[in-house]
Tab-separated table of C-alpha atoms in Angstrom:
chain	number	residue	atom	x	y	z
R	25	MET	CA	0.000	0.000	0.000
R	26	ASP	CA	1.364	3.405	-0.962
R	27	GLY	CA	0.116	6.096	1.405
R	28	ALA	CA	1.786	8.805	-0.660
R	29	LEU	CA	-0.059	7.920	-3.877
R	30	ALA	CA	-3.147	10.123	-3.569
R	31	PRO	CA	-3.458	11.574	-0.062
R	32	HIS	CA	-5.043	14.857	-1.179
R	33	ILE	CA	-7.768	12.953	-3.005
R	34	LEU	CA	-8.492	10.152	-0.530
R	35	GLY	CA	-8.494	12.335	2.569
R	36	MET	CA	-8.792	10.786	6.005
R	37	VAL	CA	-11.074	9.973	8.889
R	38	GLY	CA	-10.801	11.308	12.423
R	39	ALA	CA	-12.663	11.638	15.694
R	40	ILE	CA	-15.989	13.383	15.313
R	41	SER	CA	-15.916	16.985	16.561
R	42	GLU	CA	-18.559	18.596	18.739
R	43	ASN	CA	-19.928	20.575	15.795
R	44	GLU	CA	-19.978	17.487	13.569
R	45	TYR	CA	-21.736	15.499	16.271
R	46	GLU	CA	-24.463	18.132	16.593
R	47	LYS	CA	-24.938	18.019	12.825
R	48	TYR	CA	-24.949	14.231	12.455
R	49	LYS	CA	-26.347	12.865	15.724
R	50	GLU	CA	-29.829	12.554	14.212
R	51	LYS	CA	-28.299	10.159	11.677
R	52	GLY	CA	-27.161	7.876	14.470
R	53	TYR	CA	-23.617	9.141	15.019
R	54	LEU	CA	-22.154	8.768	18.497
R	55	GLN	CA	-19.645	11.055	20.208
R	56	THR	CA	-17.158	8.189	20.062
R	57	ASP	CA	-17.466	7.765	16.285
R	58	SER	CA	-15.000	8.623	13.550
R	59	ILE	CA	-16.004	10.610	10.478
R	60	GLY	CA	-14.527	11.622	7.129
R	61	LYS	CA	-12.573	14.848	7.533
R	62	ASN	CA	-11.616	15.720	3.966
R	63	GLY	CA	-11.207	14.356	0.464
R	64	ILE	CA	-13.280	11.396	-0.708
R	65	GLU	CA	-13.537	10.181	2.886
R	66	LYS	CA	-15.614	13.275	3.658
R	67	ALA	CA	-17.448	13.571	0.339
R	68	MET	CA	-18.578	9.922	0.382
R	69	GLU	CA	-19.106	9.608	4.131
R	70	GLU	CA	-22.744	8.520	3.789
R	71	TYR	CA	-21.753	5.627	1.526
R	72	LEU	CA	-18.582	4.583	3.350
R	73	ARG	CA	-19.935	4.642	6.879
R	74	GLY	CA	-22.317	1.700	6.953
R	75	THR	CA	-24.858	1.188	9.744
R	76	ASP	CA	-24.166	0.248	13.332
R	77	GLY	CA	-25.782	-2.881	14.664
R	78	VAL	CA	-27.617	-3.251	17.968
R	79	LYS	CA	-26.712	-6.018	20.442
R	80	ARG	CA	-28.868	-7.305	23.300
R	81	THR	CA	-27.147	-8.965	26.216
R	82	THR	CA	-29.138	-11.038	28.727
R	83	LYS	CA	-28.195	-12.890	31.878
R	84	ASP	CA	-30.269	-15.815	33.162
R	85	ASP	CA	-30.801	-16.914	36.751
R	86	ASP	CA	-27.756	-19.163	36.567
R	87	GLY	CA	-25.526	-16.282	35.534
R	88	ASN	CA	-25.184	-17.360	31.908
R	89	ILE	CA	-24.709	-14.399	29.584
R	90	THR	CA	-26.140	-14.446	26.065
R	91	THR	CA	-25.479	-11.813	23.433
R	92	GLU	CA	-27.421	-11.532	20.189
R	93	TYR	CA	-27.898	-8.947	17.490
R	94	VAL	CA	-31.277	-7.245	17.529
R	95	LYS	CA	-30.159	-5.416	14.411
R	96	GLU	CA	-27.308	-6.683	12.269
R	97	PRO	CA	-24.578	-4.150	11.378
R	98	GLU	CA	-24.240	-3.250	7.709
R	99	GLN	CA	-20.893	-2.767	6.043
R	100	GLY	CA	-20.278	0.471	4.214
R	101	HIS	CA	-19.978	0.568	0.455
R	102	THR	CA	-16.804	0.564	-1.642
R	103	ILE	CA	-16.036	3.639	-3.735
R	104	ILE	CA	-14.432	2.969	-7.120
R	105	LEU	CA	-12.440	6.020	-8.144
R	106	THR	CA	-11.710	7.240	-11.659
R	107	ILE	CA	-8.043	7.528	-10.716
R	108	ASP	CA	-5.713	5.210	-12.606
R	109	LYS	CA	-3.259	4.316	-9.865
R	110	ASN	CA	-0.415	3.586	-12.292
R	111	LEU	CA	-0.944	6.937	-14.016
R	112	GLN	CA	-1.204	8.644	-10.629
R	113	LYS	CA	2.093	7.080	-9.576
R	114	VAL	CA	3.874	8.179	-12.757
R	115	ALA	CA	2.415	11.701	-12.525
R	116	ASN	CA	3.628	11.978	-8.935
R	117	GLU	CA	7.093	10.771	-9.825
R	118	ALA	CA	7.390	12.851	-13.011
R	119	LEU	CA	6.360	16.074	-11.278
R	120	ALA	CA	8.686	15.409	-8.325
R	121	LYS	CA	11.554	14.615	-10.680
R	122	ARG	CA	11.049	17.771	-12.726
R	123	ILE	CA	10.804	19.951	-9.638
R	124	ALA	CA	14.015	18.399	-8.276
R	125	GLU	CA	15.783	19.199	-11.570
R	126	LEU	CA	14.627	22.813	-11.493
R	127	LYS	CA	15.522	23.090	-7.809
R	128	ALA	CA	19.049	21.915	-8.578
R	129	GLU	CA	19.405	24.816	-11.017
R	130	GLN	CA	17.918	27.440	-8.661
R	131	PRO	CA	18.162	26.162	-5.067
R	132	ASP	CA	16.772	29.373	-3.576
R	133	HIS	CA	13.443	29.143	-5.400
R	134	PRO	CA	10.484	27.430	-3.661
R	135	PHE	CA	9.481	25.104	-6.502
R	136	CYS	CA	6.220	23.185	-6.146
R	137	GLY	CA	3.260	22.435	-8.385
R	138	ALA	CA	0.383	20.273	-9.541
R	139	ALA	CA	-0.754	18.175	-12.490
R	140	VAL	CA	-4.233	16.962	-13.468
R	141	VAL	CA	-5.159	14.424	-16.155
R	142	ILE	CA	-8.726	14.262	-17.513
R	143	ASP	CA	-10.527	11.923	-19.906
R	144	VAL	CA	-11.737	14.327	-22.606
R	145	HIS	CA	-14.897	12.291	-23.319
R	146	THR	CA	-16.197	11.835	-19.761
R	147	GLY	CA	-14.676	14.401	-17.384
R	148	GLU	CA	-13.150	11.583	-15.326
R	149	VAL	CA	-10.065	12.695	-13.397
R	150	LEU	CA	-7.486	10.010	-14.152
R	151	ALA	CA	-4.703	11.548	-12.066
R	152	ALA	CA	-4.371	14.588	-9.825
R	153	VAL	CA	-1.110	15.225	-8.015
R	154	SER	CA	0.236	17.982	-5.818
R	155	ASN	CA	3.876	18.560	-4.939
R	156	PRO	CA	5.172	18.544	-2.260
R	157	THR	CA	3.003	15.715	-1.001
R	158	TYR	CA	2.870	13.507	2.085
R	159	ASP	CA	2.208	9.941	3.212
R	160	ILE	CA	-1.311	9.532	4.533
R	161	SER	CA	-0.323	6.392	6.461
R	162	THR	CA	2.005	8.427	8.694
R	163	TYR	CA	-0.096	11.606	8.752
R	164	SER	CA	-0.988	11.469	12.446
R	165	LYS	CA	2.559	10.660	13.503
R	166	ASN	CA	4.059	13.457	11.374
R	167	TYR	CA	1.289	16.054	11.604
R	168	ASP	CA	3.266	18.673	13.540
R	169	GLU	CA	6.133	18.495	11.071
R	170	LEU	CA	3.823	18.487	8.046
R	171	SER	CA	1.759	21.432	9.255
R	172	LYS	CA	4.880	23.578	9.577
R	173	ALA	CA	6.742	22.313	6.512
R	174	GLU	CA	7.900	24.636	3.758
R	175	ASN	CA	5.584	24.788	0.745
R	176	ALA	CA	2.632	23.276	2.660
R	177	PRO	CA	2.590	19.586	1.625
R	178	LEU	CA	-0.897	19.150	3.118
R	179	TRP	CA	-2.332	21.687	0.647
R	180	ASN	CA	-4.018	20.295	-2.467
R	181	ARG	CA	-2.583	22.565	-5.168
R	182	ALA	CA	-4.330	20.654	-7.938
R	183	MET	CA	-7.761	21.790	-6.790
R	184	MET	CA	-7.242	24.493	-4.171
R	185	SER	CA	-4.544	26.787	-5.632
R	186	ALA	CA	-5.467	29.317	-8.319
R	187	TYR	CA	-2.919	30.709	-10.758
R	188	GLU	CA	-2.774	33.199	-13.607
R	189	PRO	CA	-3.089	31.069	-16.743
R	190	GLY	CA	-0.699	33.167	-18.827
R	191	SER	CA	-0.663	32.325	-22.525
R	192	THR	CA	-2.637	29.102	-22.042
R	193	MET	CA	-5.585	31.530	-22.283
R	194	LYS	CA	-4.844	32.196	-25.958
R	195	PRO	CA	-6.520	29.154	-27.571
R	196	GLY	CA	-9.774	30.066	-25.841
R	197	ILE	CA	-9.479	33.670	-27.025
R	198	ALA	CA	-8.774	32.426	-30.550
R	199	ILE	CA	-11.932	30.308	-30.446
R	200	THR	CA	-13.941	33.297	-29.196
R	201	GLY	CA	-12.721	35.620	-31.954
R	202	LEU	CA	-13.169	33.053	-34.707
R	203	GLU	CA	-16.641	31.985	-33.584
R	204	GLU	CA	-17.821	35.578	-33.208
R	205	GLY	CA	-16.516	36.521	-36.641
R	206	VAL	CA	-14.100	39.107	-35.265
R	207	PHE	CA	-11.289	37.614	-37.357
R	208	ASN	CA	-10.740	34.587	-39.556
R	209	ALA	CA	-7.930	32.315	-40.657
R	210	ASN	CA	-6.507	34.962	-42.978
R	211	THR	CA	-6.838	38.003	-40.710
R	212	THR	CA	-3.499	39.440	-39.616
R	213	TYR	CA	-2.638	41.796	-36.776
R	214	TYR	CA	0.658	43.620	-36.554
R	215	CYS	CA	3.342	42.596	-34.073
R	216	GLY	CA	6.103	45.110	-33.488
R	217	GLY	CA	7.910	43.040	-30.875
R	218	ARG	CA	8.651	44.225	-27.357
R	219	GLY	CA	6.888	47.462	-26.605
R	220	GLY	CA	5.272	47.104	-30.018
R	221	TYR	CA	1.571	47.146	-29.143
R	222	GLN	CA	0.494	50.678	-29.940
R	223	ARG	CA	-3.006	51.119	-28.509
R	224	TYR	CA	-1.862	51.633	-24.897
R	225	ARG	CA	1.677	52.945	-25.159
R	226	GLU	CA	1.758	53.926	-21.499
R	227	LEU	CA	1.464	50.252	-20.500
R	228	LYS	CA	4.527	49.306	-22.601
R	229	LEU	CA	2.837	46.140	-23.833
R	230	GLY	CA	4.648	43.982	-26.318
R	231	CYS	CA	5.586	40.523	-27.503
R	232	SER	CA	8.202	38.491	-25.648
R	233	THR	CA	8.764	35.884	-28.376
R	234	GLY	CA	9.877	38.116	-31.244
R	235	THR	CA	8.844	40.703	-33.830
R	236	HIS	CA	6.383	38.919	-36.064
R	237	ARG	CA	5.063	41.747	-38.244
R	238	ASN	CA	1.731	40.737	-39.816
R	239	ILE	CA	0.654	37.513	-38.177
R	240	SER	CA	-2.471	35.317	-38.351
R	241	VAL	CA	-4.160	33.267	-35.632
R	242	VAL	CA	-2.624	29.801	-36.191
R	243	HIS	CA	0.923	31.154	-36.222
R	244	ALA	CA	0.096	33.408	-33.259
R	245	ILE	CA	-0.905	30.358	-31.208
R	246	GLU	CA	2.176	28.453	-32.351
R	247	ILE	CA	4.681	31.134	-31.329
R	248	SER	CA	2.535	32.699	-28.585
R	249	CYS	CA	2.434	36.214	-30.043
R	250	ASN	CA	1.196	38.623	-27.390
R	251	ASN	CA	0.578	41.474	-29.804
R	252	PHE	CA	-1.809	39.419	-31.930
R	253	PHE	CA	-3.822	38.513	-28.852
R	254	PHE	CA	-3.735	42.022	-27.397
R	255	GLU	CA	-5.452	43.218	-30.559
R	256	ALA	CA	-7.742	40.184	-30.597
R	257	GLY	CA	-8.862	40.999	-27.053
R	258	TYR	CA	-9.410	44.646	-27.975
R	259	GLN	CA	-11.525	43.673	-30.989
R	260	ILE	CA	-13.541	40.980	-29.182
R	261	GLY	CA	-14.263	42.952	-26.010
R	262	ILE	CA	-14.468	41.844	-22.418
R	263	GLU	CA	-18.102	40.719	-22.440
R	264	LYS	CA	-17.643	38.111	-25.170
R	265	MET	CA	-14.335	36.903	-23.733
R	266	ASN	CA	-16.006	36.388	-20.378
R	267	GLU	CA	-18.973	34.634	-21.965
R	268	TYR	CA	-16.750	32.035	-23.596
R	269	SER	CA	-14.428	31.709	-20.587
R	270	ARG	CA	-17.400	30.818	-18.412
R	271	LYS	CA	-18.467	28.182	-20.914
R	272	PHE	CA	-14.934	26.776	-20.760
R	273	GLY	CA	-15.359	26.563	-16.973
R	274	LEU	CA	-12.647	29.078	-16.125
R	275	GLY	CA	-13.254	30.596	-12.716
R	276	GLN	CA	-16.280	28.278	-12.301
R	277	PRO	CA	-16.951	25.219	-10.110
R	278	THR	CA	-15.997	22.045	-11.962
R	279	GLY	CA	-18.383	19.707	-10.145
R	280	ILE	CA	-15.601	17.708	-8.480
R	281	GLU	CA	-16.761	15.842	-5.374
R	282	ILE	CA	-14.074	17.154	-3.026
R	283	ALA	CA	-13.171	20.683	-1.966
R	284	GLU	CA	-12.061	22.992	-4.772
R	285	GLU	CA	-11.212	26.665	-5.188
R	286	THR	CA	-13.508	28.479	-7.617
R	287	GLY	CA	-10.780	30.829	-8.807
R	288	THR	CA	-11.370	34.267	-10.288
R	289	LEU	CA	-12.585	35.315	-13.711
R	290	ALA	CA	-11.494	38.868	-14.463
R	291	THR	CA	-14.572	41.033	-14.989
R	292	PRO	CA	-15.372	44.723	-14.552
R	293	GLU	CA	-17.681	43.653	-11.717
R	294	TYR	CA	-14.856	41.849	-9.938
R	295	ALA	CA	-12.581	44.871	-10.297
R	296	GLU	CA	-15.320	47.050	-8.831
R	297	SER	CA	-15.782	44.626	-5.927
R	298	ILE	CA	-12.159	45.162	-4.873
R	299	GLY	CA	-12.367	48.920	-5.343
R	300	THR	CA	-10.459	49.136	-8.621
R	301	PRO	CA	-11.872	50.580	-11.849
R	302	TRP	CA	-11.779	48.411	-14.960
R	303	ARG	CA	-9.393	49.999	-17.431
R	304	PRO	CA	-9.071	49.415	-21.184
R	305	GLY	CA	-5.661	47.886	-20.603
R	306	ASP	CA	-7.282	45.175	-18.457
R	307	THR	CA	-9.252	43.963	-21.470
R	308	VAL	CA	-6.236	43.437	-23.698
R	309	GLN	CA	-4.180	41.865	-20.904
R	310	TYR	CA	-7.069	39.511	-20.164
R	311	ALA	CA	-6.540	38.040	-23.635
R	312	ILE	CA	-3.054	36.793	-22.718
R	313	GLY	CA	-4.162	35.360	-19.360
R	314	GLN	CA	-3.289	38.271	-17.107
R	315	SER	CA	-5.475	40.915	-15.402
R	316	TYR	CA	-7.327	39.293	-12.443
R	317	ASN	CA	-7.659	35.817	-13.955
R	318	LEU	CA	-6.801	33.011	-11.527
R	319	PHE	CA	-7.644	29.374	-12.280
R	320	THR	CA	-6.886	26.007	-10.685
R	321	PRO	CA	-4.908	23.245	-12.421
R	322	LEU	CA	-8.154	21.237	-12.438
R	323	GLN	CA	-9.936	24.047	-14.291
R	324	ILE	CA	-7.213	24.495	-16.890
R	325	ALA	CA	-7.065	20.732	-17.471
R	326	ASN	CA	-10.813	20.662	-18.073
R	327	TYR	CA	-10.523	23.724	-20.336
R	328	ALA	CA	-7.900	21.813	-22.347
R	329	ALA	CA	-10.209	18.790	-22.477
R	330	THR	CA	-13.034	20.969	-23.803
R	331	ILE	CA	-10.825	22.294	-26.596
R	332	ALA	CA	-9.572	18.777	-27.324
R	333	ASN	CA	-13.024	17.229	-27.776
R	334	GLY	CA	-14.366	20.076	-29.895
R	335	GLY	CA	-16.305	22.099	-27.348
R	336	THR	CA	-18.128	19.877	-24.838
R	337	ARG	CA	-17.276	20.622	-21.219
R	338	TYR	CA	-17.985	17.781	-18.832
R	339	GLU	CA	-18.457	17.953	-15.100
R	340	THR	CA	-15.250	16.645	-13.565
R	341	HIS	CA	-15.548	13.712	-11.189
R	342	LEU	CA	-13.486	11.312	-9.112
R	343	VAL	CA	-16.156	8.705	-8.332
R	344	LYS	CA	-16.596	6.108	-11.065
R	345	SER	CA	-19.049	3.882	-9.244
R	346	ILE	CA	-20.177	2.730	-5.826
R	347	LYS	CA	-20.377	-0.993	-5.045
R	348	SER	CA	-21.695	-2.930	-2.084
R	349	TYR	CA	-18.958	-3.987	0.319
R	350	ASP	CA	-18.789	-7.460	-1.243
R	351	TYR	CA	-19.025	-6.106	-4.821
R	352	SER	CA	-22.262	-8.049	-5.401
R	353	LYS	CA	-24.333	-4.956	-6.181
R	354	THR	CA	-23.780	-1.651	-7.949
R	355	VAL	CA	-25.206	1.172	-5.843
R	356	LEU	CA	-24.293	3.970	-8.264
R	357	GLU	CA	-22.714	4.140	-11.708
R	358	LYS	CA	-21.486	7.626	-12.571
R	359	GLU	CA	-22.493	8.792	-16.031
R	360	PRO	CA	-20.801	11.723	-17.810
R	361	VAL	CA	-22.589	15.034	-17.194
R	362	VAL	CA	-22.337	17.830	-19.748
R	363	SER	CA	-21.813	21.204	-18.068
R	364	ALA	CA	-21.702	23.263	-21.270
R	365	ASN	CA	-21.690	22.761	-25.006
R	366	LEU	CA	-19.935	25.528	-26.895
R	367	ASN	CA	-21.098	24.310	-30.333
R	368	ILE	CA	-17.772	25.322	-31.859
R	369	SER	CA	-17.590	25.052	-35.624
R	370	LYS	CA	-15.254	22.478	-37.123
R	371	SER	CA	-13.351	25.172	-39.021
R	372	THR	CA	-12.576	27.001	-35.769
R	373	ILE	CA	-11.541	23.850	-33.916
R	374	ASP	CA	-9.335	22.779	-36.815
R	375	LEU	CA	-7.479	26.112	-36.776
R	376	VAL	CA	-6.910	26.087	-33.018
R	377	HIS	CA	-5.920	22.418	-33.017
R	378	GLU	CA	-3.404	23.162	-35.758
R	379	GLY	CA	-1.833	25.993	-33.778
R	380	MET	CA	-1.579	23.795	-30.683
R	381	ARG	CA	-0.274	20.860	-32.723
R	382	ARG	CA	2.599	23.032	-33.890
R	383	VAL	CA	3.527	23.841	-30.275
R	384	GLY	CA	4.088	20.140	-29.655
R	385	ASP	CA	5.726	19.238	-32.949
R	386	GLY	CA	8.444	20.330	-35.368
R	387	THR	CA	10.200	23.377	-33.940
R	388	GLY	CA	7.456	24.096	-31.385
R	389	PHE	CA	8.168	25.011	-27.781
R	390	CYS	CA	7.344	21.509	-26.473
R	391	ALA	CA	8.759	19.540	-29.419
R	392	ARG	CA	11.952	18.480	-27.641
R	393	SER	CA	10.140	16.921	-24.704
R	394	PHE	CA	7.274	15.557	-26.769
R	395	SER	CA	9.691	13.822	-29.146
R	396	LYS	CA	10.201	11.368	-26.257
R	397	ILE	CA	6.566	10.280	-26.329
R	398	LYS	CA	6.517	6.667	-27.514
R	399	ASN	CA	4.300	4.574	-29.777
R	400	GLY	CA	4.047	7.299	-32.404
R	401	VAL	CA	1.733	9.436	-30.254
R	402	LYS	CA	1.697	13.149	-31.078
R	403	ALA	CA	0.540	15.734	-28.534
R	404	ALA	CA	-0.778	19.280	-28.895
R	405	ALA	CA	-0.063	21.983	-26.330
R	406	LYS	CA	-0.043	25.608	-25.287
R	407	THR	CA	2.548	26.975	-22.909
R	408	GLY	CA	2.109	29.847	-20.489
R	409	THR	CA	4.112	32.044	-18.142
R	410	SER	CA	2.721	34.290	-15.431
R	411	GLN	CA	4.623	36.792	-13.357
R	412	VAL	CA	4.054	36.768	-9.602
R	413	LYS	CA	5.526	38.301	-6.474
R	414	ARG	CA	7.130	35.668	-4.293
R	415	LYS	CA	9.259	35.734	-1.151
R	416	ILE	CA	12.698	34.318	-1.969
R	417	ASN	CA	15.481	34.371	0.630
R	418	GLY	CA	13.257	36.522	2.825
R	419	GLN	CA	12.749	39.187	0.134
R	420	TRP	CA	9.732	39.813	-2.106
R	421	GLN	CA	10.857	39.428	-5.698
R	422	ASN	CA	9.430	39.102	-9.182
R	423	ASP	CA	9.094	35.432	-10.036
R	424	TYR	CA	7.177	33.269	-12.511
R	425	ASN	CA	4.860	30.302	-12.694
R	426	ALA	CA	5.068	27.853	-15.590
R	427	VAL	CA	1.724	26.679	-16.992
R	428	LEU	CA	0.938	24.052	-19.626
R	429	ILE	CA	-2.205	22.686	-21.234
R	430	THR	CA	-1.889	19.714	-23.557
R	431	TYR	CA	-3.869	16.845	-25.063
R	432	ALA	CA	-3.171	13.717	-27.104
R	433	PRO	CA	-3.337	12.137	-29.584
R	434	VAL	CA	-3.637	15.222	-31.745
R	435	ASN	CA	-5.953	13.632	-34.334
R	436	ASP	CA	-8.262	11.846	-31.886
R	437	PRO	CA	-7.733	13.205	-28.352
R	438	GLU	CA	-8.273	10.892	-25.389
R	439	ILE	CA	-6.764	12.747	-22.448
R	440	ALA	CA	-5.923	16.333	-21.554
R	441	ILE	CA	-3.426	17.552	-18.974
R	442	GLY	CA	-3.044	20.781	-17.010
R	443	ILE	CA	0.244	21.431	-15.188
R	444	VAL	CA	1.523	24.324	-13.079
R	445	ILE	CA	5.020	24.610	-11.622
R	446	GLU	CA	5.489	27.478	-9.203
R	447	SER	CA	8.776	29.311	-9.852
R	448	GLY	CA	9.000	27.650	-13.254
R	449	ASP	CA	10.090	29.842	-16.141
R	450	THR	CA	7.725	28.909	-18.975
R	451	GLY	CA	5.279	26.116	-19.761
R	452	VAL	CA	8.170	24.371	-21.509
R	453	ASP	CA	9.370	23.450	-18.010
R	454	CYS	CA	6.197	21.380	-17.583
R	455	ALA	CA	6.491	19.500	-20.868
R	456	PRO	CA	8.750	16.656	-19.586
R	457	VAL	CA	6.091	15.852	-16.965
R	458	ALA	CA	3.397	15.628	-19.634
R	459	ALA	CA	5.588	13.412	-21.815
R	460	GLU	CA	6.044	10.868	-19.019
R	461	ILE	CA	2.312	10.894	-18.286
R	462	TYR	CA	1.561	10.244	-21.957
R	463	ASN	CA	4.051	7.369	-22.060
R	464	GLN	CA	2.325	5.709	-19.140
R	465	TYR	CA	-1.197	6.260	-20.443
R	466	PHE	CA	-0.472	5.067	-23.962
R	467	SER	CA	1.456	2.043	-22.727
R	468	GLY	CA	-1.911	0.305	-22.350
R	469	SER	CA	-1.640	-0.191	-18.593
R	470	GLU	CA	-4.794	0.736	-16.720
R	471	SER	CA	-5.905	0.299	-13.135
R	472	ALA	CA	-8.768	1.810	-11.186
R	473	MET	CA	-8.504	2.670	-7.502
R	474	ASP	CA	-10.959	1.323	-4.957
R	475	LEU	CA	-11.518	2.980	-1.609
R	476	PRO	CA	-12.741	0.326	0.823
R	477	GLN	CA	-15.126	0.996	3.690
R	478	GLU	CA	-12.456	1.304	6.329
R	479	GLY	CA	-10.772	4.056	4.304
R	480	ASN	CA	-7.221	5.157	3.759
R	481	THR	CA	-6.301	1.877	2.086
R	482	LEU	CA	-5.931	1.111	-1.604
R	483	LEU	CA	-6.968	-2.291	-2.871
R	484	GLN	CA	-4.466	-3.641	-5.385
């Protein structure tokens, strides 16, 4: 049993608190009971718990004691998770390995991160890892150390941390502009390089990947041209960008069974709520994943899955089915639930898929790492970088987060991945993690995880 495999997902049980007892006593809970505290243990408490039995003990005149059940106890159910334990293991190891490599290059930076893998046709979460992590089997013994540890290993970054998406926002903006007829495959916007976006000179906006002159949408996705997307955002407008972003599930609940952060979708209303006016420059910066946008790795993975499958966003879920304790009956079989259908035209999807394909192939940003994907599998991607303020060596400094969305195979996508590495430079830093995940998934090995009634144990 590997207690470090999925602690943030499984969660744990603990002694019932006074508040929990008051809430659950009418359901038969006793003050001496244990209860799910977080993760699946908490979310599926009603199925995992079972029912206490009632014993009657009698003593006859000769002093003989007889005990019998007046009511037989009932075992709790078994939760079958969508998590592929082999994929989860590889994702854990690949993310830890990559973070260790980056840490070796910059020891003073507090590298950590998360990765989420989603089935693009169902919304099933096949893997969700957070780094640093911990071993749930020694949680109680090590709690004091864990609670004070650097980079908060108890925190579920995959579902509870929200990050600026950076340029991973661009495919969604491209879809918005194309679908709304703001531009088409042949439309070009001018890129004058760094400091080359002219509408808001005072903001000194420009392109960090080169001077591209007149550039169209597919090439702009491929080389991540900021100036194209600044102008795209200006032409589209904030209302339409927000409309599509909501449909993609950005800054929205995903439907996952366990605790998740909703994140923030940048809107004029949000700016007003924090006492800041919405400025024209916010609209154009929104289009490259800046402004107030903050999304979880789970959200960006599901956004990638929606692009991959052509525009259907599914509710994400971790529970595949619920079985009786002896597996003789199926209590619940989870069916895919559609949260939104964007009805994206094939011509639009083809253009965006082509731009993302180029990121993962040829001379694209992720090509070097993705060339290591086996079995002839090709992956599409979009990299992102977001600037943040972070305390390094006791001083607040400018730092970056690396963000990546990706899906594969490019011609018939099956899975999508969202990865964030805090203190990473660009999404390219995440690409080796994705490559290892793809190699495991496309190796043909598959294994579901069962959470038995007693909890905190994985059945092999």
